[in-house]
Amino acid sequence: MDYQHTQIGTVIFVIVAIIICIMVVVWLNSNGAYWIIPAATIGFLLVLLVLFGTLTVKITDNTIKCRFGVGLVRTTFSFSDITTVTIVHNPWYYGWGIRLTPHGWMFNVSGLEAVELTFNSGKQFRIGTDQPRRLAAAIQEKIDNEG
Protein backbone atom coordinates (compact mmCIF):
# COMPACT_ATOMS: atom_id res chain seq x y z
CA MET A 1 0.00 0.00 0.00
CA ASP A 2 1.44 3.35 -1.04
CA TYR A 3 0.78 6.19 1.33
CA GLN A 4 1.37 9.91 1.27
CA HIS A 5 -0.59 12.44 3.28
CA THR A 6 -0.09 16.08 4.15
CA GLN A 7 -1.86 17.31 7.24
CA ILE A 8 -2.40 21.05 7.60
CA GLY A 9 -2.08 22.62 11.04
CA THR A 10 -5.38 24.51 10.76
CA VAL A 11 -5.38 25.83 14.31
CA ILE A 12 -1.77 26.96 13.91
CA PHE A 13 -2.71 28.86 10.74
CA VAL A 14 -5.70 30.52 12.46
CA ILE A 15 -3.66 31.58 15.50
CA VAL A 16 -0.85 32.96 13.33
CA ALA A 17 -3.38 34.80 11.12
CA ILE A 18 -4.92 36.45 14.19
CA ILE A 19 -1.51 37.49 15.50
CA ILE A 20 -0.54 38.85 12.08
CA CYS A 21 -3.76 40.90 11.95
CA ILE A 22 -2.96 42.35 15.37
CA MET A 23 0.60 43.13 14.26
CA VAL A 24 -0.70 44.87 11.10
CA VAL A 25 -2.94 47.07 13.26
CA VAL A 26 0.01 47.87 15.54
CA TRP A 27 2.17 48.56 12.49
CA LEU A 28 -0.40 50.91 10.93
CA ASN A 29 -0.82 52.78 14.21
CA SER A 30 2.88 53.11 14.91
CA ASN A 31 3.19 56.37 12.91
CA GLY A 32 6.54 55.30 11.60
CA ALA A 33 8.05 54.73 15.03
CA TYR A 34 9.13 51.22 15.96
CA TRP A 35 7.71 49.76 12.73
CA ILE A 36 10.46 47.17 12.74
CA ILE A 37 8.96 45.25 15.69
CA PRO A 38 5.62 44.34 14.05
CA ALA A 39 7.32 43.86 10.66
CA ALA A 40 9.88 41.47 12.16
CA THR A 41 7.14 39.63 14.07
CA ILE A 42 5.09 39.17 10.91
CA GLY A 43 8.15 37.95 9.00
CA PHE A 44 9.08 35.53 11.77
CA LEU A 45 5.54 34.11 11.92
CA LEU A 46 5.42 33.65 8.15
CA VAL A 47 8.73 31.76 8.25
CA LEU A 48 7.34 29.55 11.04
CA LEU A 49 4.26 28.79 8.94
CA VAL A 50 6.38 27.80 5.95
CA LEU A 51 8.61 25.60 8.13
CA PHE A 52 6.02 24.03 10.47
CA GLY A 53 2.51 24.64 9.08
CA THR A 54 2.12 21.19 7.55
CA LEU A 55 3.31 17.65 8.22
CA THR A 56 3.79 15.28 5.28
CA VAL A 57 4.21 11.55 5.82
CA LYS A 58 5.31 9.48 2.84
CA ILE A 59 5.87 5.74 2.73
CA THR A 60 8.36 4.52 0.14
CA ASP A 61 9.51 0.97 -0.56
CA ASN A 62 11.91 0.87 2.40
CA THR A 63 11.28 3.97 4.50
CA ILE A 64 8.86 6.29 6.21
CA LYS A 65 9.64 9.94 5.56
CA CYS A 66 8.18 12.68 7.75
CA ARG A 67 8.72 16.33 6.96
CA PHE A 68 7.41 19.62 8.25
CA GLY A 69 6.53 22.33 5.74
CA VAL A 70 9.03 22.68 2.91
CA GLY A 71 11.20 19.87 4.28
CA LEU A 72 13.94 21.70 6.14
CA VAL A 73 12.92 19.74 9.25
CA ARG A 74 12.53 16.05 8.43
CA THR A 75 13.29 12.52 9.51
CA THR A 76 13.40 9.10 7.86
CA PHE A 77 12.91 5.64 9.33
CA SER A 78 13.71 2.27 7.79
CA PHE A 79 11.06 -0.45 8.03
CA SER A 80 13.74 -2.96 9.01
CA ASP A 81 14.29 -0.96 12.24
CA ILE A 82 10.61 -0.95 13.29
CA THR A 83 9.25 -3.73 15.51
CA THR A 84 5.71 -2.52 16.32
CA VAL A 85 3.18 0.06 15.18
CA THR A 86 0.48 1.26 17.57
CA ILE A 87 -2.31 3.82 17.24
CA VAL A 88 -2.19 6.11 20.28
CA HIS A 89 -4.06 9.09 21.69
CA ASN A 90 -1.84 11.93 22.90
CA PRO A 91 -2.81 14.03 25.90
CA TRP A 92 -3.57 17.64 24.95
CA TYR A 93 -0.52 18.91 26.82
CA TYR A 94 1.87 17.09 24.43
CA GLY A 95 1.11 19.98 22.07
CA TRP A 96 2.14 20.43 18.45
CA GLY A 97 5.47 20.65 16.73
CA ILE A 98 8.57 18.67 17.52
CA ARG A 99 8.15 17.37 21.05
CA LEU A 100 10.04 15.14 23.42
CA THR A 101 7.40 13.14 25.27
CA PRO A 102 7.70 10.37 27.86
CA HIS A 103 7.25 8.04 24.87
CA GLY A 104 10.09 9.49 22.80
CA TRP A 105 10.09 12.16 20.11
CA MET A 106 6.92 13.25 18.32
CA PHE A 107 6.14 15.19 15.14
CA ASN A 108 2.62 16.68 15.23
CA VAL A 109 0.79 19.64 13.63
CA SER A 110 -2.80 19.09 14.69
CA GLY A 111 -5.05 16.86 16.74
CA LEU A 112 -4.39 14.24 19.38
CA GLU A 113 -4.15 11.04 17.34
CA ALA A 114 -0.78 9.53 16.46
CA VAL A 115 0.95 6.38 15.31
CA GLU A 116 3.69 5.20 17.64
CA LEU A 117 6.65 3.37 16.13
CA THR A 118 8.75 1.14 18.38
CA PHE A 119 12.23 0.37 17.09
CA ASN A 120 14.60 -2.57 17.56
CA SER A 121 16.56 -0.37 19.98
CA GLY A 122 13.48 0.04 22.20
CA LYS A 123 13.15 3.73 21.35
CA GLN A 124 9.83 5.12 20.22
CA PHE A 125 8.67 7.87 17.86
CA ARG A 126 5.17 9.27 17.41
CA ILE A 127 3.81 10.64 14.15
CA GLY A 128 0.76 12.84 14.67
CA THR A 129 -1.91 12.23 12.04
CA ASP A 130 -5.57 12.71 11.25
CA GLN A 131 -5.49 9.29 9.52
CA PRO A 132 -4.10 6.96 12.21
CA ARG A 133 -5.72 3.75 10.92
CA ARG A 134 -4.62 4.26 7.31
CA LEU A 135 -1.07 5.21 8.32
CA ALA A 136 -0.71 2.32 10.78
CA ALA A 137 -2.07 -0.17 8.22
CA ALA A 138 0.32 1.08 5.52
CA ILE A 139 3.31 0.84 7.88
CA GLN A 140 2.30 -2.59 9.18
CA GLU A 141 1.94 -3.89 5.63
CA LYS A 142 5.49 -2.75 4.79
CA ILE A 143 6.86 -4.28 8.02
CA ASP A 144 5.13 -7.59 7.26
CA ASN A 145 6.58 -7.58 3.73
CA GLU A 146 10.09 -6.96 5.11
CA GLY A 147 10.03 -10.16 7.16
Backbone as JSON, one array per atom type, in Angstrom:
{
  "sequence": "MDYQHTQIGTVIFVIVAIIICIMVVVWLNSNGAYWIIPAATIGFLLVLLVLFGTLTVKITDNTIKCRFGVGLVRTTFSFSDITTVTIVHNPWYYGWGIRLTPHGWMFNVSGLEAVELTFNSGKQFRIGTDQPRRLAAAIQEKIDNEG",
  "N": [[0.85, -1.18, 0.0], [0.73, 2.08, -1.01], [1.41, 5.22, 0.45], [0.82, 8.57, 1.1], [0.46, 11.56, 2.76], [-0.53, 14.82, 3.55], [-0.9, 16.78, 6.29], [-2.56, 19.61, 7.4], [-1.86, 22.17, 9.66], [-4.35, 23.48, 10.89], [-5.35, 24.96, 13.13], [-3.01, 26.17, 13.96], [-2.5, 27.82, 11.74], [-4.73, 29.55, 11.93], [-4.32, 30.81, 14.44], [-1.85, 32.08, 13.96], [-2.65, 33.77, 11.87], [-4.42, 35.48, 13.21], [-2.66, 36.72, 15.02], [-0.98, 37.98, 13.18], [-2.79, 39.8, 12.03], [-3.26, 41.45, 14.25], [-0.67, 42.46, 14.57], [-0.44, 43.89, 12.16], [-2.3, 45.93, 12.6], [-1.05, 47.19, 14.78], [1.29, 47.96, 13.49], [0.27, 49.75, 11.53], [-0.65, 51.75, 13.19], [1.59, 52.76, 14.32], [2.77, 55.06, 13.43], [5.15, 55.33, 12.03], [7.14, 55.05, 13.93], [9.06, 52.63, 15.55], [8.36, 50.61, 13.72], [9.68, 48.39, 12.94], [9.42, 46.32, 14.78], [6.69, 45.13, 14.67], [6.87, 44.42, 11.95], [9.05, 42.64, 11.85], [8.03, 40.65, 13.52], [5.83, 39.74, 12.03], [7.2, 38.75, 9.78], [8.74, 36.72, 10.99], [6.69, 35.0, 11.92], [5.56, 34.22, 9.49], [7.68, 32.79, 8.37], [7.79, 30.7, 10.25], [5.32, 29.48, 9.68], [5.78, 28.52, 7.07], [7.81, 26.7, 7.6], [6.73, 24.96, 9.58], [3.96, 24.58, 9.25], [2.66, 22.47, 8.03], [2.52, 18.86, 7.97], [3.97, 16.26, 6.36], [3.69, 12.9, 5.56], [5.25, 10.23, 4.1], [5.32, 7.09, 2.61], [7.71, 5.01, 1.36], [9.3, 2.42, -0.62], [11.13, 1.3, 1.24], [11.21, 2.97, 3.43], [9.9, 5.32, 5.89], [9.06, 8.6, 5.54], [9.03, 11.67, 7.14], [8.12, 15.01, 7.1], [8.21, 18.43, 7.97], [6.49, 21.25, 6.73], [8.27, 22.84, 4.15], [10.29, 20.99, 4.15], [12.7, 21.38, 5.44], [12.95, 20.6, 8.07], [13.04, 17.34, 8.9], [12.65, 13.73, 9.0], [13.67, 10.3, 8.65], [12.77, 6.89, 8.6], [13.69, 3.48, 8.6], [11.99, 0.57, 7.54], [13.0, -1.87, 8.37], [14.0, -1.37, 10.86], [11.86, -1.09, 12.55], [9.78, -2.45, 15.02], [7.17, -2.59, 16.15], [3.91, -1.16, 15.54], [1.64, 1.17, 16.7], [-1.55, 2.57, 17.28], [-2.13, 5.56, 18.92], [-3.38, 7.81, 21.46], [-2.72, 11.06, 22.11], [-2.16, 13.04, 25.05], [-3.59, 16.3, 25.55], [-1.7, 18.14, 26.41], [0.71, 17.43, 25.27], [1.0, 18.84, 22.99], [1.84, 20.61, 19.87], [4.09, 20.34, 17.1], [7.6, 19.72, 17.21], [8.25, 17.49, 19.59], [9.49, 16.29, 22.71], [8.42, 13.6, 24.34], [7.24, 11.55, 27.11], [7.23, 9.18, 25.79], [9.14, 9.19, 23.87], [10.35, 10.97, 20.91], [8.19, 13.21, 19.04], [6.43, 14.15, 16.13], [4.07, 16.52, 15.24], [1.25, 18.29, 13.98], [-1.4, 18.87, 14.36], [-4.33, 18.0, 16.2], [-4.93, 15.03, 18.28], [-4.4, 12.41, 17.78], [-2.13, 9.76, 16.98], [0.49, 7.76, 15.49], [2.44, 5.36, 16.91], [5.73, 4.37, 16.66], [7.76, 1.65, 17.44], [11.09, 0.83, 17.88], [13.8, -1.46, 17.03], [15.78, -0.9, 18.86], [14.38, -0.23, 21.09], [13.6, 2.34, 21.43], [11.13, 4.92, 20.85], [8.89, 6.61, 18.56], [6.58, 9.1, 17.73], [4.14, 9.81, 15.31], [2.12, 12.33, 14.56], [-1.2, 12.37, 13.31], [-4.12, 12.76, 11.22], [-5.16, 10.57, 10.15], [-4.93, 7.95, 11.51], [-5.5, 5.13, 11.36], [-5.23, 4.43, 8.64], [-2.53, 5.15, 8.19], [-1.17, 3.53, 10.08], [-1.9, 0.98, 9.12], [-0.69, 0.99, 6.58], [2.02, 1.17, 7.27], [2.31, -1.17, 8.8], [1.82, -3.1, 6.86], [4.08, -2.8, 5.21], [6.09, -3.49, 7.04], [5.42, -6.17, 7.53], [5.92, -7.21, 4.98], [8.64, -6.93, 4.87], [9.65, -8.94, 6.46]],
  "CA": [[0.0, 0.0, 0.0], [1.44, 3.35, -1.04], [0.78, 6.19, 1.33], [1.37, 9.91, 1.27], [-0.59, 12.44, 3.28], [-0.09, 16.08, 4.15], [-1.86, 17.31, 7.24], [-2.4, 21.05, 7.6], [-2.08, 22.62, 11.04], [-5.38, 24.51, 10.76], [-5.38, 25.83, 14.31], [-1.77, 26.96, 13.91], [-2.71, 28.86, 10.74], [-5.7, 30.52, 12.46], [-3.66, 31.58, 15.5], [-0.85, 32.96, 13.33], [-3.38, 34.8, 11.12], [-4.92, 36.45, 14.19], [-1.51, 37.49, 15.5], [-0.54, 38.85, 12.08], [-3.76, 40.9, 11.95], [-2.96, 42.35, 15.37], [0.6, 43.13, 14.26], [-0.7, 44.87, 11.1], [-2.94, 47.07, 13.26], [0.01, 47.87, 15.54], [2.17, 48.56, 12.49], [-0.4, 50.91, 10.93], [-0.82, 52.78, 14.21], [2.88, 53.11, 14.91], [3.19, 56.37, 12.91], [6.54, 55.3, 11.6], [8.05, 54.73, 15.03], [9.13, 51.22, 15.96], [7.71, 49.76, 12.73], [10.46, 47.17, 12.74], [8.96, 45.25, 15.69], [5.62, 44.34, 14.05], [7.32, 43.86, 10.66], [9.88, 41.47, 12.16], [7.14, 39.63, 14.07], [5.09, 39.17, 10.91], [8.15, 37.95, 9.0], [9.08, 35.53, 11.77], [5.54, 34.11, 11.92], [5.42, 33.65, 8.15], [8.73, 31.76, 8.25], [7.34, 29.55, 11.04], [4.26, 28.79, 8.94], [6.38, 27.8, 5.95], [8.61, 25.6, 8.13], [6.02, 24.03, 10.47], [2.51, 24.64, 9.08], [2.12, 21.19, 7.55], [3.31, 17.65, 8.22], [3.79, 15.28, 5.28], [4.21, 11.55, 5.82], [5.31, 9.48, 2.84], [5.87, 5.74, 2.73], [8.36, 4.52, 0.14], [9.51, 0.97, -0.56], [11.91, 0.87, 2.4], [11.28, 3.97, 4.5], [8.86, 6.29, 6.21], [9.64, 9.94, 5.56], [8.18, 12.68, 7.75], [8.72, 16.33, 6.96], [7.41, 19.62, 8.25], [6.53, 22.33, 5.74], [9.03, 22.68, 2.91], [11.2, 19.87, 4.28], [13.94, 21.7, 6.14], [12.92, 19.74, 9.25], [12.53, 16.05, 8.43], [13.29, 12.52, 9.51], [13.4, 9.1, 7.86], [12.91, 5.64, 9.33], [13.71, 2.27, 7.79], [11.06, -0.45, 8.03], [13.74, -2.96, 9.01], [14.29, -0.96, 12.24], [10.61, -0.95, 13.29], [9.25, -3.73, 15.51], [5.71, -2.52, 16.32], [3.18, 0.06, 15.18], [0.48, 1.26, 17.57], [-2.31, 3.82, 17.24], [-2.19, 6.11, 20.28], [-4.06, 9.09, 21.69], [-1.84, 11.93, 22.9], [-2.81, 14.03, 25.9], [-3.57, 17.64, 24.95], [-0.52, 18.91, 26.82], [1.87, 17.09, 24.43], [1.11, 19.98, 22.07], [2.14, 20.43, 18.45], [5.47, 20.65, 16.73], [8.57, 18.67, 17.52], [8.15, 17.37, 21.05], [10.04, 15.14, 23.42], [7.4, 13.14, 25.27], [7.7, 10.37, 27.86], [7.25, 8.04, 24.87], [10.09, 9.49, 22.8], [10.09, 12.16, 20.11], [6.92, 13.25, 18.32], [6.14, 15.19, 15.14], [2.62, 16.68, 15.23], [0.79, 19.64, 13.63], [-2.8, 19.09, 14.69], [-5.05, 16.86, 16.74], [-4.39, 14.24, 19.38], [-4.15, 11.04, 17.34], [-0.78, 9.53, 16.46], [0.95, 6.38, 15.31], [3.69, 5.2, 17.64], [6.65, 3.37, 16.13], [8.75, 1.14, 18.38], [12.23, 0.37, 17.09], [14.6, -2.57, 17.56], [16.56, -0.37, 19.98], [13.48, 0.04, 22.2], [13.15, 3.73, 21.35], [9.83, 5.12, 20.22], [8.67, 7.87, 17.86], [5.17, 9.27, 17.41], [3.81, 10.64, 14.15], [0.76, 12.84, 14.67], [-1.91, 12.23, 12.04], [-5.57, 12.71, 11.25], [-5.49, 9.29, 9.52], [-4.1, 6.96, 12.21], [-5.72, 3.75, 10.92], [-4.62, 4.26, 7.31], [-1.07, 5.21, 8.32], [-0.71, 2.32, 10.78], [-2.07, -0.17, 8.22], [0.32, 1.08, 5.52], [3.31, 0.84, 7.88], [2.3, -2.59, 9.18], [1.94, -3.89, 5.63], [5.49, -2.75, 4.79], [6.86, -4.28, 8.02], [5.13, -7.59, 7.26], [6.58, -7.58, 3.73], [10.09, -6.96, 5.11], [10.03, -10.16, 7.16]],
  "C": [[0.89, 1.25, 0.0], [0.68, 4.35, -0.19], [1.55, 7.49, 1.29], [0.23, 10.81, 1.7], [0.05, 13.68, 3.88], [-1.21, 16.6, 5.03], [-1.54, 18.78, 7.47], [-2.72, 21.38, 9.05], [-3.06, 23.78, 11.05], [-5.4, 25.48, 11.93], [-4.14, 26.72, 14.34], [-1.94, 28.1, 12.92], [-3.66, 29.95, 11.26], [-5.05, 31.41, 13.52], [-2.65, 32.55, 14.9], [-1.55, 34.07, 12.55], [-3.92, 35.88, 12.06], [-3.78, 37.33, 14.69], [-1.0, 38.44, 14.42], [-1.5, 40.04, 11.92], [-3.52, 41.93, 13.06], [-1.69, 43.13, 15.08], [0.43, 44.17, 13.14], [-1.35, 46.11, 11.69], [-1.91, 47.87, 14.05], [0.93, 48.62, 14.58], [1.55, 49.83, 11.91], [-0.58, 52.06, 11.91], [0.49, 53.24, 14.82], [3.41, 54.45, 14.43], [4.67, 56.41, 12.56], [7.54, 54.95, 12.69], [7.94, 53.25, 15.37], [8.41, 50.28, 14.99], [8.42, 48.43, 12.58], [9.96, 46.01, 13.61], [7.79, 44.47, 15.08], [6.03, 43.71, 12.72], [8.15, 42.6, 10.89], [9.03, 40.33, 12.7], [6.36, 38.94, 12.96], [6.01, 38.28, 10.06], [8.5, 36.65, 9.69], [7.93, 34.52, 11.74], [5.33, 33.46, 10.55], [6.47, 32.57, 7.9], [8.33, 30.51, 9.04], [6.25, 28.77, 10.32], [4.83, 27.96, 7.79], [7.14, 26.57, 6.46], [7.79, 24.54, 8.86], [4.51, 23.99, 10.29], [1.87, 23.35, 8.62], [3.06, 20.05, 7.95], [2.97, 16.64, 7.13], [4.45, 13.97, 5.68], [4.12, 10.78, 4.51], [5.96, 8.13, 3.1], [6.43, 5.35, 1.37], [8.55, 3.02, 0.28], [10.17, 0.52, 0.74], [11.84, 1.81, 3.6], [9.96, 4.7, 4.72], [9.57, 7.64, 6.28], [8.61, 10.91, 6.13], [8.87, 14.03, 7.59], [7.72, 17.42, 7.3], [7.56, 20.58, 7.09], [7.29, 21.98, 4.49], [10.09, 21.59, 3.0], [12.53, 20.17, 4.93], [14.08, 20.85, 7.4], [12.26, 18.43, 8.83], [13.25, 14.91, 9.12], [12.86, 11.34, 8.65], [13.65, 7.87, 8.72], [12.87, 4.48, 8.35], [12.75, 1.25, 8.39], [11.77, -1.59, 8.74], [14.08, -2.64, 10.46], [13.05, -0.94, 13.12], [10.11, -2.33, 13.72], [7.73, -3.7, 15.65], [5.18, -1.15, 15.91], [1.9, 0.07, 16.0], [-0.22, 2.59, 17.35], [-2.47, 4.3, 18.67], [-2.95, 7.43, 20.28], [-3.16, 9.92, 22.59], [-2.65, 12.81, 23.84], [-2.67, 15.41, 25.27], [-2.29, 18.39, 25.25], [0.76, 18.48, 26.09], [2.07, 18.15, 23.35], [1.4, 19.59, 20.64], [3.56, 20.84, 18.19], [6.35, 19.44, 16.93], [8.64, 18.6, 19.03], [8.88, 16.14, 21.56], [9.02, 14.77, 24.49], [7.97, 12.0, 26.11], [7.81, 9.12, 26.99], [8.23, 8.26, 23.72], [9.7, 10.75, 22.05], [8.77, 12.04, 19.37], [6.94, 14.41, 17.34], [4.62, 15.3, 15.08], [2.27, 18.11, 14.84], [-0.64, 19.91, 14.05], [-3.38, 17.83, 15.31], [-4.28, 16.1, 17.81], [-4.06, 12.81, 18.99], [-2.74, 10.92, 16.77], [-0.56, 8.04, 16.24], [2.31, 6.31, 15.98], [4.5, 4.06, 17.03], [7.58, 2.95, 17.25], [9.85, 0.47, 17.57], [12.94, -0.79, 17.78], [15.38, -2.15, 18.8], [15.71, -0.16, 21.23], [12.98, 1.47, 22.21], [11.83, 3.81, 20.61], [9.78, 6.49, 19.55], [7.2, 7.93, 17.5], [5.01, 10.22, 16.22], [2.35, 11.05, 14.31], [0.07, 12.78, 13.32], [-3.42, 12.31, 12.26], [-6.09, 11.45, 10.54], [-4.74, 8.14, 10.21], [-4.29, 5.53, 11.71], [-5.07, 3.49, 9.56], [-3.1, 4.24, 7.4], [-0.54, 3.94, 8.99], [-0.81, 1.09, 9.88], [-1.0, -0.17, 7.13], [1.7, 0.71, 6.06], [3.38, -0.64, 8.21], [2.45, -3.48, 7.95], [3.39, -3.93, 5.15], [6.37, -3.56, 5.73], [6.67, -5.77, 7.76], [5.82, -8.07, 5.99], [8.09, -7.64, 3.86], [10.52, -8.32, 5.64], [9.82, -11.4, 6.42]]
}
